[in-house]
Amino acid sequence: AQSVTQLGSHVSVSEGALVLLRCNYSSSVPPYLFWYVQYPNQGLQLLLKYTTGATLVKGINGFEAEFKKSETSFHLTKPSAHMSDAAEYFCAVSDGTGTASKLTFGTGTRLQVTL
Amino acid sequence: DAMVIQNPRYQVTQFGKPVTLSCSQTLNHNVMYWYQQKSSQAPKLLFHYYDKDFNNEADTPDNFQSRRPNTSFCFLDIRSPGLGDAAMYLCATSPHRGTMDTQYFGPGTRLTVL
């Protein structure tokens, strides 16, 4: 069985500062890893995903994440935060054994961006 | 634009009164999912359809049922809602069975149980 741990349920950064949201996973098979963003009262939107190949993955809105197998991590970063980045961010791992992309989500990190 | 649509966005029901939530998609995806997301928690998968093949999660209560009459539509039926069923219900789709497939989410239906 797989699981995801997101360190820090709330993260606050100043506009223009580095954003770092942490995600560690546990999986018995090679993982497929995802970051989703959820704005208030909306569904989830894919930011980026890692399947195979290059371990540094670039996504939308200037976000990127690096898969580090040795650290079982998939941390999300953005060099310069914008007010519009304020949202809930979910890391997820896909079950690699089944018949569909069954996602196990972390508990989420709420990002606050201040002036 | 192709999308996942959920109706209604907000639903209020009474304790024990059956309620149906609707999801439709214009993406022509084979797989449709229903998630339950309680306040400040991660989305939790209830079940999914691959085409007409229904797959229930082991810990999904019997109170929750689903129907998929065609490729485009999927319904979530809550037979006797309890106060603990108040949550956001998210519908998602993915193209195939592939475990690396992206899931595309609708905006959700927020269910209130009085």
mmCIF file with all atom_site columns, C-alpha atoms in Angstrom:
data_model
loop_
_atom_site.group_PDB
_atom_site.id
_atom_site.type_symbol
_atom_site.label_atom_id
_atom_site.label_alt_id
_atom_site.label_comp_id
_atom_site.label_asym_id
_atom_site.label_entity_id
_atom_site.label_seq_id
_atom_site.pdbx_PDB_ins_code
_atom_site.Cartn_x
_atom_site.Cartn_y
_atom_site.Cartn_z
_atom_site.occupancy
_atom_site.B_iso_or_equiv
_atom_site.pdbx_formal_charge
_atom_site.auth_seq_id
_atom_site.auth_comp_id
_atom_site.auth_asym_id
_atom_site.auth_atom_id
_atom_site.pdbx_PDB_model_num
ATOM 1   C CA . ALA A 1 1   ? 0.000   0.000  0.000   1.00 0.00 ? 1   ALA A CA 1
ATOM 2   C CA . GLN A 1 2   ? 1.139   3.501  -0.677  1.00 0.00 ? 2   GLN A CA 1
ATOM 3   C CA . SER A 1 3   ? 0.909   6.643  1.407   1.00 0.00 ? 3   SER A CA 1
ATOM 4   C CA . VAL A 1 4   ? 1.799   10.312 1.222   1.00 0.00 ? 4   VAL A CA 1
ATOM 5   C CA . THR A 1 5   ? 2.971   12.639 3.957   1.00 0.00 ? 5   THR A CA 1
ATOM 6   C CA . GLN A 1 6   ? 2.877   16.379 3.511   1.00 0.00 ? 6   GLN A CA 1
ATOM 7   C CA . LEU A 1 7   ? 4.875   18.223 6.139   1.00 0.00 ? 7   LEU A CA 1
ATOM 8   C CA . GLY A 1 8   ? 3.225   21.429 7.212   1.00 0.00 ? 8   GLY A CA 1
ATOM 9   C CA . SER A 1 9   ? -0.511  21.861 6.899   1.00 0.00 ? 9   SER A CA 1
ATOM 10  C CA . HIS A 1 10  ? -0.039  25.629 6.543   1.00 0.00 ? 10  HIS A CA 1
ATOM 11  C CA . VAL A 1 11  ? 2.797   27.493 4.863   1.00 0.00 ? 11  VAL A CA 1
ATOM 12  C CA . SER A 1 12  ? 3.033   31.259 4.667   1.00 0.00 ? 12  SER A CA 1
ATOM 13  C CA . VAL A 1 13  ? 5.425   33.116 2.362   1.00 0.00 ? 13  VAL A CA 1
ATOM 14  C CA . SER A 1 14  ? 5.836   36.681 1.243   1.00 0.00 ? 14  SER A CA 1
ATOM 15  C CA . GLU A 1 15  ? 5.069   37.639 -2.319  1.00 0.00 ? 15  GLU A CA 1
ATOM 16  C CA . GLY A 1 16  ? 8.229   37.130 -4.358  1.00 0.00 ? 16  GLY A CA 1
ATOM 17  C CA . ALA A 1 17  ? 9.720   34.615 -1.941  1.00 0.00 ? 17  ALA A CA 1
ATOM 18  C CA . LEU A 1 18  ? 10.560  30.988 -2.638  1.00 0.00 ? 18  LEU A CA 1
ATOM 19  C CA . VAL A 1 19  ? 7.753   28.486 -2.237  1.00 0.00 ? 19  VAL A CA 1
ATOM 20  C CA . LEU A 1 20  ? 8.685   25.031 -0.908  1.00 0.00 ? 20  LEU A CA 1
ATOM 21  C CA . LEU A 1 21  ? 5.979   22.486 -0.154  1.00 0.00 ? 21  LEU A CA 1
ATOM 22  C CA . ARG A 1 22  ? 7.181   19.138 1.119   1.00 0.00 ? 22  ARG A CA 1
ATOM 23  C CA . CYS A 1 23  ? 5.943   15.712 0.142   1.00 0.00 ? 23  CYS A CA 1
ATOM 24  C CA . ASN A 1 24  ? 7.259   12.297 1.101   1.00 0.00 ? 24  ASN A CA 1
ATOM 25  C CA . TYR A 1 25  ? 5.778   9.073  -0.182  1.00 0.00 ? 25  TYR A CA 1
ATOM 26  C CA . SER A 1 26  ? 5.790   5.419  0.578   1.00 0.00 ? 26  SER A CA 1
ATOM 27  C CA . SER A 1 27  ? 5.201   2.910  -2.179  1.00 0.00 ? 27  SER A CA 1
ATOM 28  C CA . SER A 1 28  ? 6.007   -0.739 -2.719  1.00 0.00 ? 28  SER A CA 1
ATOM 29  C CA . VAL A 1 29  ? 6.211   -0.241 -6.475  1.00 0.00 ? 29  VAL A CA 1
ATOM 30  C CA . PRO A 1 30  ? 7.828   2.471  -8.589  1.00 0.00 ? 30  PRO A CA 1
ATOM 31  C CA . PRO A 1 31  ? 5.609   5.451  -7.878  1.00 0.00 ? 31  PRO A CA 1
ATOM 32  C CA . TYR A 1 32  ? 3.795   7.802  -10.101 1.00 0.00 ? 32  TYR A CA 1
ATOM 33  C CA . LEU A 1 33  ? 3.581   11.128 -8.276  1.00 0.00 ? 33  LEU A CA 1
ATOM 34  C CA . PHE A 1 34  ? 1.305   14.090 -8.742  1.00 0.00 ? 34  PHE A CA 1
ATOM 35  C CA . TRP A 1 35  ? 0.789   17.577 -7.389  1.00 0.00 ? 35  TRP A CA 1
ATOM 36  C CA . TYR A 1 36  ? -2.688  19.074 -7.562  1.00 0.00 ? 36  TYR A CA 1
ATOM 37  C CA . VAL A 1 37  ? -3.873  22.553 -6.571  1.00 0.00 ? 37  VAL A CA 1
ATOM 38  C CA . GLN A 1 38  ? -7.314  23.366 -5.215  1.00 0.00 ? 38  GLN A CA 1
ATOM 39  C CA . TYR A 1 39  ? -8.652  26.904 -5.096  1.00 0.00 ? 39  TYR A CA 1
ATOM 40  C CA . PRO A 1 40  ? -11.516 27.680 -2.703  1.00 0.00 ? 40  PRO A CA 1
ATOM 41  C CA . ASN A 1 41  ? -14.751 25.914 -3.591  1.00 0.00 ? 41  ASN A CA 1
ATOM 42  C CA . GLN A 1 42  ? -13.260 24.403 -6.711  1.00 0.00 ? 42  GLN A CA 1
ATOM 43  C CA . GLY A 1 43  ? -12.090 21.000 -7.867  1.00 0.00 ? 43  GLY A CA 1
ATOM 44  C CA . LEU A 1 44  ? -8.485  19.905 -8.132  1.00 0.00 ? 44  LEU A CA 1
ATOM 45  C CA . GLN A 1 45  ? -6.263  20.950 -11.004 1.00 0.00 ? 45  GLN A CA 1
ATOM 46  C CA . LEU A 1 46  ? -3.096  19.113 -12.003 1.00 0.00 ? 46  LEU A CA 1
ATOM 47  C CA . LEU A 1 47  ? 0.089   21.126 -11.512 1.00 0.00 ? 47  LEU A CA 1
ATOM 48  C CA . LEU A 1 48  ? 2.556   18.469 -12.605 1.00 0.00 ? 48  LEU A CA 1
ATOM 49  C CA . LYS A 1 49  ? 3.304   14.771 -12.464 1.00 0.00 ? 49  LYS A CA 1
ATOM 50  C CA . TYR A 1 50  ? 6.241   12.398 -12.453 1.00 0.00 ? 50  TYR A CA 1
ATOM 51  C CA . THR A 1 51  ? 5.966   9.074  -14.231 1.00 0.00 ? 51  THR A CA 1
ATOM 52  C CA . THR A 1 52  ? 9.354   8.066  -15.611 1.00 0.00 ? 52  THR A CA 1
ATOM 53  C CA . GLY A 1 53  ? 12.419  9.756  -17.074 1.00 0.00 ? 53  GLY A CA 1
ATOM 54  C CA . ALA A 1 54  ? 13.679  13.149 -16.000 1.00 0.00 ? 54  ALA A CA 1
ATOM 55  C CA . THR A 1 55  ? 13.415  13.566 -12.256 1.00 0.00 ? 55  THR A CA 1
ATOM 56  C CA . LEU A 1 56  ? 12.906  17.336 -12.403 1.00 0.00 ? 56  LEU A CA 1
ATOM 57  C CA . VAL A 1 57  ? 9.396   17.967 -13.585 1.00 0.00 ? 57  VAL A CA 1
ATOM 58  C CA . LYS A 1 58  ? 8.097   21.350 -14.670 1.00 0.00 ? 58  LYS A CA 1
ATOM 59  C CA . GLY A 1 59  ? 4.455   22.212 -14.370 1.00 0.00 ? 59  GLY A CA 1
ATOM 60  C CA . ILE A 1 60  ? 2.048   25.038 -14.858 1.00 0.00 ? 60  ILE A CA 1
ATOM 61  C CA . ASN A 1 61  ? 2.229   28.476 -13.237 1.00 0.00 ? 61  ASN A CA 1
ATOM 62  C CA . GLY A 1 62  ? 6.009   28.256 -12.762 1.00 0.00 ? 62  GLY A CA 1
ATOM 63  C CA . PHE A 1 63  ? 5.959   25.296 -10.373 1.00 0.00 ? 63  PHE A CA 1
ATOM 64  C CA . GLU A 1 64  ? 8.370   22.406 -10.506 1.00 0.00 ? 64  GLU A CA 1
ATOM 65  C CA . ALA A 1 65  ? 9.114   19.318 -8.441  1.00 0.00 ? 65  ALA A CA 1
ATOM 66  C CA . GLU A 1 66  ? 12.018  16.931 -8.181  1.00 0.00 ? 66  GLU A CA 1
ATOM 67  C CA . PHE A 1 67  ? 11.647  13.195 -7.666  1.00 0.00 ? 67  PHE A CA 1
ATOM 68  C CA . LYS A 1 68  ? 14.324  11.920 -5.282  1.00 0.00 ? 68  LYS A CA 1
ATOM 69  C CA . LYS A 1 69  ? 14.094  8.180  -4.927  1.00 0.00 ? 69  LYS A CA 1
ATOM 70  C CA . SER A 1 70  ? 16.775  7.972  -2.242  1.00 0.00 ? 70  SER A CA 1
ATOM 71  C CA . GLU A 1 71  ? 14.837  10.412 -0.078  1.00 0.00 ? 71  GLU A CA 1
ATOM 72  C CA . THR A 1 72  ? 11.366  9.180  -1.152  1.00 0.00 ? 72  THR A CA 1
ATOM 73  C CA . SER A 1 73  ? 10.480  12.807 -1.730  1.00 0.00 ? 73  SER A CA 1
ATOM 74  C CA . PHE A 1 74  ? 8.690   14.893 -4.330  1.00 0.00 ? 74  PHE A CA 1
ATOM 75  C CA . HIS A 1 75  ? 8.856   18.451 -3.037  1.00 0.00 ? 75  HIS A CA 1
ATOM 76  C CA . LEU A 1 76  ? 7.124   21.263 -4.921  1.00 0.00 ? 76  LEU A CA 1
ATOM 77  C CA . THR A 1 77  ? 8.899   24.569 -5.499  1.00 0.00 ? 77  THR A CA 1
ATOM 78  C CA . LYS A 1 78  ? 8.371   27.905 -7.155  1.00 0.00 ? 78  LYS A CA 1
ATOM 79  C CA . PRO A 1 79  ? 11.103  30.540 -7.205  1.00 0.00 ? 79  PRO A CA 1
ATOM 80  C CA . SER A 1 80  ? 8.848   33.529 -6.662  1.00 0.00 ? 80  SER A CA 1
ATOM 81  C CA . ALA A 1 81  ? 5.424   33.402 -5.044  1.00 0.00 ? 81  ALA A CA 1
ATOM 82  C CA . HIS A 1 82  ? 2.502   35.360 -6.410  1.00 0.00 ? 82  HIS A CA 1
ATOM 83  C CA . MET A 1 83  ? -0.679  36.301 -4.594  1.00 0.00 ? 83  MET A CA 1
ATOM 84  C CA . SER A 1 84  ? -2.631  34.114 -7.002  1.00 0.00 ? 84  SER A CA 1
ATOM 85  C CA . ASP A 1 85  ? -0.731  31.041 -5.729  1.00 0.00 ? 85  ASP A CA 1
ATOM 86  C CA . ALA A 1 86  ? -2.694  31.087 -2.476  1.00 0.00 ? 86  ALA A CA 1
ATOM 87  C CA . ALA A 1 87  ? -4.539  27.769 -2.460  1.00 0.00 ? 87  ALA A CA 1
ATOM 88  C CA . GLU A 1 88  ? -4.484  24.224 -1.080  1.00 0.00 ? 88  GLU A CA 1
ATOM 89  C CA . TYR A 1 89  ? -1.870  21.908 -2.556  1.00 0.00 ? 89  TYR A CA 1
ATOM 90  C CA . PHE A 1 90  ? -2.163  18.139 -2.557  1.00 0.00 ? 90  PHE A CA 1
ATOM 91  C CA . CYS A 1 91  ? 0.544   15.616 -3.276  1.00 0.00 ? 91  CYS A CA 1
ATOM 92  C CA . ALA A 1 92  ? -0.655  12.225 -4.480  1.00 0.00 ? 92  ALA A CA 1
ATOM 93  C CA . VAL A 1 93  ? 0.755   8.840  -5.406  1.00 0.00 ? 93  VAL A CA 1
ATOM 94  C CA . SER A 1 94  ? -0.791  6.481  -7.907  1.00 0.00 ? 94  SER A CA 1
ATOM 95  C CA . ASP A 1 95  ? -1.463  2.827  -7.240  1.00 0.00 ? 95  ASP A CA 1
ATOM 96  C CA . GLY A 1 96  ? 0.702   1.125  -9.839  1.00 0.00 ? 96  GLY A CA 1
ATOM 97  C CA . THR A 1 97  ? -0.972  -2.251 -9.600  1.00 0.00 ? 97  THR A CA 1
ATOM 98  C CA . GLY A 1 98  ? -4.577  -1.746 -10.436 1.00 0.00 ? 98  GLY A CA 1
ATOM 99  C CA . THR A 1 99  ? -6.868  -1.119 -13.300 1.00 0.00 ? 99  THR A CA 1
ATOM 100 C CA . ALA A 1 100 ? -7.071  2.639  -13.055 1.00 0.00 ? 100 ALA A CA 1
ATOM 101 C CA . SER A 1 101 ? -5.156  5.599  -11.789 1.00 0.00 ? 101 SER A CA 1
ATOM 102 C CA . LYS A 1 102 ? -6.237  5.317  -8.159  1.00 0.00 ? 102 LYS A CA 1
ATOM 103 C CA . LEU A 1 103 ? -4.740  8.216  -6.287  1.00 0.00 ? 103 LEU A CA 1
ATOM 104 C CA . THR A 1 104 ? -3.824  8.342  -2.629  1.00 0.00 ? 104 THR A CA 1
ATOM 105 C CA . PHE A 1 105 ? -3.640  11.948 -1.516  1.00 0.00 ? 105 PHE A CA 1
ATOM 106 C CA . GLY A 1 106 ? -1.730  13.615 1.264   1.00 0.00 ? 106 GLY A CA 1
ATOM 107 C CA . THR A 1 107 ? -3.645  15.764 3.735   1.00 0.00 ? 107 THR A CA 1
ATOM 108 C CA . GLY A 1 108 ? -2.775  18.950 1.884   1.00 0.00 ? 108 GLY A CA 1
ATOM 109 C CA . THR A 1 109 ? -0.808  22.120 2.530   1.00 0.00 ? 109 THR A CA 1
ATOM 110 C CA . ARG A 1 110 ? -2.538  25.453 2.561   1.00 0.00 ? 110 ARG A CA 1
ATOM 111 C CA . LEU A 1 111 ? -0.304  28.120 1.056   1.00 0.00 ? 111 LEU A CA 1
ATOM 112 C CA . GLN A 1 112 ? -0.781  31.690 2.177   1.00 0.00 ? 112 GLN A CA 1
ATOM 113 C CA . VAL A 1 113 ? 0.961   34.508 0.292   1.00 0.00 ? 113 VAL A CA 1
ATOM 114 C CA . THR A 1 114 ? 1.361   37.831 2.052   1.00 0.00 ? 114 THR A CA 1
ATOM 115 C CA . LEU A 1 115 ? 2.359   41.254 0.792   1.00 0.00 ? 115 LEU A CA 1
ATOM 116 C CA . ASP B 2 1   ? -13.853 23.482 -23.793 1.00 0.00 ? 1   ASP B CA 1
ATOM 117 C CA . ALA B 2 2   ? -13.917 19.866 -22.776 1.00 0.00 ? 2   ALA B CA 1
ATOM 118 C CA . MET B 2 3   ? -14.666 19.547 -19.116 1.00 0.00 ? 3   MET B CA 1
ATOM 119 C CA . VAL B 2 4   ? -16.120 17.763 -16.120 1.00 0.00 ? 4   VAL B CA 1
ATOM 120 C CA . ILE B 2 5   ? -19.396 19.248 -14.896 1.00 0.00 ? 5   ILE B CA 1
ATOM 121 C CA . GLN B 2 6   ? -21.040 18.650 -11.556 1.00 0.00 ? 6   GLN B CA 1
ATOM 122 C CA . ASN B 2 7   ? -24.573 19.575 -10.629 1.00 0.00 ? 7   ASN B CA 1
ATOM 123 C CA . PRO B 2 8   ? -25.672 21.006 -8.391  1.00 0.00 ? 8   PRO B CA 1
ATOM 124 C CA . ARG B 2 9   ? -22.714 22.906 -6.922  1.00 0.00 ? 9   ARG B CA 1
ATOM 125 C CA . TYR B 2 10  ? -24.454 23.082 -3.563  1.00 0.00 ? 10  TYR B CA 1
ATOM 126 C CA . GLN B 2 11  ? -26.974 20.566 -2.259  1.00 0.00 ? 11  GLN B CA 1
ATOM 127 C CA . VAL B 2 12  ? -28.868 20.644 0.998   1.00 0.00 ? 12  VAL B CA 1
ATOM 128 C CA . THR B 2 13  ? -30.708 17.567 2.200   1.00 0.00 ? 13  THR B CA 1
ATOM 129 C CA . GLN B 2 14  ? -32.295 16.354 5.377   1.00 0.00 ? 14  GLN B CA 1
ATOM 130 C CA . PHE B 2 15  ? -31.039 13.586 7.587   1.00 0.00 ? 15  PHE B CA 1
ATOM 131 C CA . GLY B 2 16  ? -32.128 10.293 6.043   1.00 0.00 ? 16  GLY B CA 1
ATOM 132 C CA . LYS B 2 17  ? -33.536 11.796 2.829   1.00 0.00 ? 17  LYS B CA 1
ATOM 133 C CA . PRO B 2 18  ? -32.038 10.218 -0.301  1.00 0.00 ? 18  PRO B CA 1
ATOM 134 C CA . VAL B 2 19  ? -29.992 12.504 -2.501  1.00 0.00 ? 19  VAL B CA 1
ATOM 135 C CA . THR B 2 20  ? -28.407 12.161 -5.936  1.00 0.00 ? 20  THR B CA 1
ATOM 136 C CA . LEU B 2 21  ? -25.398 14.063 -7.195  1.00 0.00 ? 21  LEU B CA 1
ATOM 137 C CA . SER B 2 22  ? -24.666 14.326 -10.897 1.00 0.00 ? 22  SER B CA 1
ATOM 138 C CA . CYS B 2 23  ? -21.479 14.366 -12.946 1.00 0.00 ? 23  CYS B CA 1
ATOM 139 C CA . SER B 2 24  ? -21.088 14.687 -16.692 1.00 0.00 ? 24  SER B CA 1
ATOM 140 C CA . GLN B 2 25  ? -18.039 14.890 -18.912 1.00 0.00 ? 25  GLN B CA 1
ATOM 141 C CA . THR B 2 26  ? -17.335 16.009 -22.436 1.00 0.00 ? 26  THR B CA 1
ATOM 142 C CA . LEU B 2 27  ? -13.838 14.467 -22.476 1.00 0.00 ? 27  LEU B CA 1
ATOM 143 C CA . ASN B 2 28  ? -15.052 11.043 -23.614 1.00 0.00 ? 28  ASN B CA 1
ATOM 144 C CA . HIS B 2 29  ? -12.926 9.406  -20.930 1.00 0.00 ? 29  HIS B CA 1
ATOM 145 C CA . ASN B 2 30  ? -13.344 5.761  -20.053 1.00 0.00 ? 30  ASN B CA 1
ATOM 146 C CA . VAL B 2 31  ? -12.833 6.087  -16.308 1.00 0.00 ? 31  VAL B CA 1
ATOM 147 C CA . MET B 2 32  ? -14.945 8.107  -13.875 1.00 0.00 ? 32  MET B CA 1
ATOM 148 C CA . TYR B 2 33  ? -14.278 8.476  -10.150 1.00 0.00 ? 33  TYR B CA 1
ATOM 149 C CA . TRP B 2 34  ? -16.156 9.735  -7.112  1.00 0.00 ? 34  TRP B CA 1
ATOM 150 C CA . TYR B 2 35  ? -14.256 11.186 -4.169  1.00 0.00 ? 35  TYR B CA 1
ATOM 151 C CA . GLN B 2 36  ? -15.466 12.410 -0.796  1.00 0.00 ? 36  GLN B CA 1
ATOM 152 C CA . GLN B 2 37  ? -13.575 15.340 0.700   1.00 0.00 ? 37  GLN B CA 1
ATOM 153 C CA . LYS B 2 38  ? -14.401 16.414 4.225   1.00 0.00 ? 38  LYS B CA 1
ATOM 154 C CA . SER B 2 39  ? -13.377 19.782 5.552   1.00 0.00 ? 39  SER B CA 1
ATOM 155 C CA . SER B 2 40  ? -9.588  20.231 5.690   1.00 0.00 ? 40  SER B CA 1
ATOM 156 C CA . GLN B 2 41  ? -8.999  16.618 4.648   1.00 0.00 ? 41  GLN B CA 1
ATOM 157 C CA . ALA B 2 42  ? -7.641  14.846 1.603   1.00 0.00 ? 42  ALA B CA 1
ATOM 158 C CA . PRO B 2 43  ? -10.032 13.553 -1.037  1.00 0.00 ? 43  PRO B CA 1
ATOM 159 C CA . LYS B 2 44  ? -10.955 9.938  -0.393  1.00 0.00 ? 44  LYS B CA 1
ATOM 160 C CA . LEU B 2 45  ? -11.851 7.636  -3.253  1.00 0.00 ? 45  LEU B CA 1
ATOM 161 C CA . LEU B 2 46  ? -15.307 6.066  -2.924  1.00 0.00 ? 46  LEU B CA 1
ATOM 162 C CA . PHE B 2 47  ? -15.486 4.114  -6.203  1.00 0.00 ? 47  PHE B CA 1
ATOM 163 C CA . HIS B 2 48  ? -14.702 4.286  -9.868  1.00 0.00 ? 48  HIS B CA 1
ATOM 164 C CA . TYR B 2 49  ? -16.041 3.017  -13.179 1.00 0.00 ? 49  TYR B CA 1
ATOM 165 C CA . TYR B 2 50  ? -13.930 1.741  -15.999 1.00 0.00 ? 50  TYR B CA 1
ATOM 166 C CA . ASP B 2 51  ? -16.470 1.988  -18.779 1.00 0.00 ? 51  ASP B CA 1
ATOM 167 C CA . LYS B 2 52  ? -19.382 0.027  -17.239 1.00 0.00 ? 52  LYS B CA 1
ATOM 168 C CA . ASP B 2 53  ? -17.208 -1.951 -14.865 1.00 0.00 ? 53  ASP B CA 1
ATOM 169 C CA . PHE B 2 54  ? -17.904 -0.750 -11.307 1.00 0.00 ? 54  PHE B CA 1
ATOM 170 C CA . ASN B 2 55  ? -15.116 -0.838 -8.716  1.00 0.00 ? 55  ASN B CA 1
ATOM 171 C CA . ASN B 2 56  ? -16.003 -0.163 -5.107  1.00 0.00 ? 56  ASN B CA 1
ATOM 172 C CA . GLU B 2 57  ? -13.406 0.722  -2.483  1.00 0.00 ? 57  GLU B CA 1
ATOM 173 C CA . ALA B 2 58  ? -13.401 -1.730 0.383   1.00 0.00 ? 58  ALA B CA 1
ATOM 174 C CA . ASP B 2 59  ? -14.211 0.886  3.016   1.00 0.00 ? 59  ASP B CA 1
ATOM 175 C CA . THR B 2 60  ? -16.952 2.721  1.137   1.00 0.00 ? 60  THR B CA 1
ATOM 176 C CA . PRO B 2 61  ? -20.181 2.484  3.160   1.00 0.00 ? 61  PRO B CA 1
ATOM 177 C CA . ASP B 2 62  ? -23.143 0.639  1.621   1.00 0.00 ? 62  ASP B CA 1
ATOM 178 C CA . ASN B 2 63  ? -25.073 3.874  1.963   1.00 0.00 ? 63  ASN B CA 1
ATOM 179 C CA . PHE B 2 64  ? -23.220 5.122  -1.121  1.00 0.00 ? 64  PHE B CA 1
ATOM 180 C CA . GLN B 2 65  ? -24.173 3.822  -4.551  1.00 0.00 ? 65  GLN B CA 1
ATOM 181 C CA . SER B 2 66  ? -23.312 4.858  -8.061  1.00 0.00 ? 66  SER B CA 1
ATOM 182 C CA . ARG B 2 67  ? -24.744 4.561  -11.556 1.00 0.00 ? 67  ARG B CA 1
ATOM 183 C CA . ARG B 2 68  ? -23.193 5.163  -14.941 1.00 0.00 ? 68  ARG B CA 1
ATOM 184 C CA . PRO B 2 69  ? -25.897 4.962  -17.603 1.00 0.00 ? 69  PRO B CA 1
ATOM 185 C CA . ASN B 2 70  ? -23.554 5.998  -20.420 1.00 0.00 ? 70  ASN B CA 1
ATOM 186 C CA . THR B 2 71  ? -20.024 7.245  -21.054 1.00 0.00 ? 71  THR B CA 1
ATOM 187 C CA . SER B 2 72  ? -20.874 10.858 -20.316 1.00 0.00 ? 72  SER B CA 1
ATOM 188 C CA . PHE B 2 73  ? -22.821 10.630 -17.085 1.00 0.00 ? 73  PHE B CA 1
ATOM 189 C CA . CYS B 2 74  ? -22.209 9.242  -13.628 1.00 0.00 ? 74  CYS B CA 1
ATOM 190 C CA . PHE B 2 75  ? -24.390 9.605  -10.526 1.00 0.00 ? 75  PHE B CA 1
ATOM 191 C CA . LEU B 2 76  ? -23.686 9.306  -6.827  1.00 0.00 ? 76  LEU B CA 1
ATOM 192 C CA . ASP B 2 77  ? -26.662 8.186  -4.739  1.00 0.00 ? 77  ASP B CA 1
ATOM 193 C CA . ILE B 2 78  ? -26.638 8.534  -0.976  1.00 0.00 ? 78  ILE B CA 1
ATOM 194 C CA . ARG B 2 79  ? -29.506 6.411  0.244   1.00 0.00 ? 79  ARG B CA 1
ATOM 195 C CA . SER B 2 80  ? -29.837 7.712  3.806   1.00 0.00 ? 80  SER B CA 1
ATOM 196 C CA . PRO B 2 81  ? -27.532 10.652 4.427   1.00 0.00 ? 81  PRO B CA 1
ATOM 197 C CA . GLY B 2 82  ? -26.198 11.098 7.913   1.00 0.00 ? 82  GLY B CA 1
ATOM 198 C CA . LEU B 2 83  ? -24.620 14.166 9.439   1.00 0.00 ? 83  LEU B CA 1
ATOM 199 C CA . GLY B 2 84  ? -21.223 12.580 8.859   1.00 0.00 ? 84  GLY B CA 1
ATOM 200 C CA . ASP B 2 85  ? -21.823 12.541 5.101   1.00 0.00 ? 85  ASP B CA 1
ATOM 201 C CA . ALA B 2 86  ? -21.652 16.312 4.848   1.00 0.00 ? 86  ALA B CA 1
ATOM 202 C CA . ALA B 2 87  ? -18.697 16.939 2.570   1.00 0.00 ? 87  ALA B CA 1
ATOM 203 C CA . MET B 2 88  ? -17.535 18.084 -0.826  1.00 0.00 ? 88  MET B CA 1
ATOM 204 C CA . TYR B 2 89  ? -18.060 15.360 -3.433  1.00 0.00 ? 89  TYR B CA 1
ATOM 205 C CA . LEU B 2 90  ? -15.658 15.433 -6.332  1.00 0.00 ? 90  LEU B CA 1
ATOM 206 C CA . CYS B 2 91  ? -16.081 13.704 -9.655  1.00 0.00 ? 91  CYS B CA 1
ATOM 207 C CA . ALA B 2 92  ? -13.027 13.012 -11.798 1.00 0.00 ? 92  ALA B CA 1
ATOM 208 C CA . THR B 2 93  ? -12.249 11.321 -15.084 1.00 0.00 ? 93  THR B CA 1
ATOM 209 C CA . SER B 2 94  ? -9.193  9.799  -16.724 1.00 0.00 ? 94  SER B CA 1
ATOM 210 C CA . PRO B 2 95  ? -8.712  8.598  -20.264 1.00 0.00 ? 95  PRO B CA 1
ATOM 211 C CA . HIS B 2 96  ? -7.685  4.977  -19.761 1.00 0.00 ? 96  HIS B CA 1
ATOM 212 C CA . ARG B 2 97  ? -6.769  2.383  -17.205 1.00 0.00 ? 97  ARG B CA 1
ATOM 213 C CA . GLY B 2 98  ? -3.210  3.623  -17.036 1.00 0.00 ? 98  GLY B CA 1
ATOM 214 C CA . THR B 2 99  ? -1.997  4.259  -13.527 1.00 0.00 ? 99  THR B CA 1
ATOM 215 C CA . MET B 2 100 ? -0.004  7.260  -14.676 1.00 0.00 ? 100 MET B CA 1
ATOM 216 C CA . ASP B 2 101 ? -3.030  8.910  -16.217 1.00 0.00 ? 101 ASP B CA 1
ATOM 217 C CA . THR B 2 102 ? -3.958  12.395 -15.119 1.00 0.00 ? 102 THR B CA 1
ATOM 218 C CA . GLN B 2 103 ? -7.319  12.721 -13.437 1.00 0.00 ? 103 GLN B CA 1
ATOM 219 C CA . TYR B 2 104 ? -9.469  15.675 -14.433 1.00 0.00 ? 104 TYR B CA 1
ATOM 220 C CA . PHE B 2 105 ? -11.686 16.988 -11.680 1.00 0.00 ? 105 PHE B CA 1
ATOM 221 C CA . GLY B 2 106 ? -15.004 18.738 -11.682 1.00 0.00 ? 106 GLY B CA 1
ATOM 222 C CA . PRO B 2 107 ? -15.688 21.704 -9.393  1.00 0.00 ? 107 PRO B CA 1
ATOM 223 C CA . GLY B 2 108 ? -17.396 19.540 -6.793  1.00 0.00 ? 108 GLY B CA 1
ATOM 224 C CA . THR B 2 109 ? -20.777 19.461 -5.079  1.00 0.00 ? 109 THR B CA 1
ATOM 225 C CA . ARG B 2 110 ? -20.878 20.623 -1.483  1.00 0.00 ? 110 ARG B CA 1
ATOM 226 C CA . LEU B 2 111 ? -23.432 18.565 0.427   1.00 0.00 ? 111 LEU B CA 1
ATOM 227 C CA . THR B 2 112 ? -25.026 19.865 3.607   1.00 0.00 ? 112 THR B CA 1
ATOM 228 C CA . VAL B 2 113 ? -27.089 17.503 5.765   1.00 0.00 ? 113 VAL B CA 1
ATOM 229 C CA . LEU B 2 114 ? -29.559 19.107 8.170   1.00 0.00 ? 114 LEU B CA 1
#
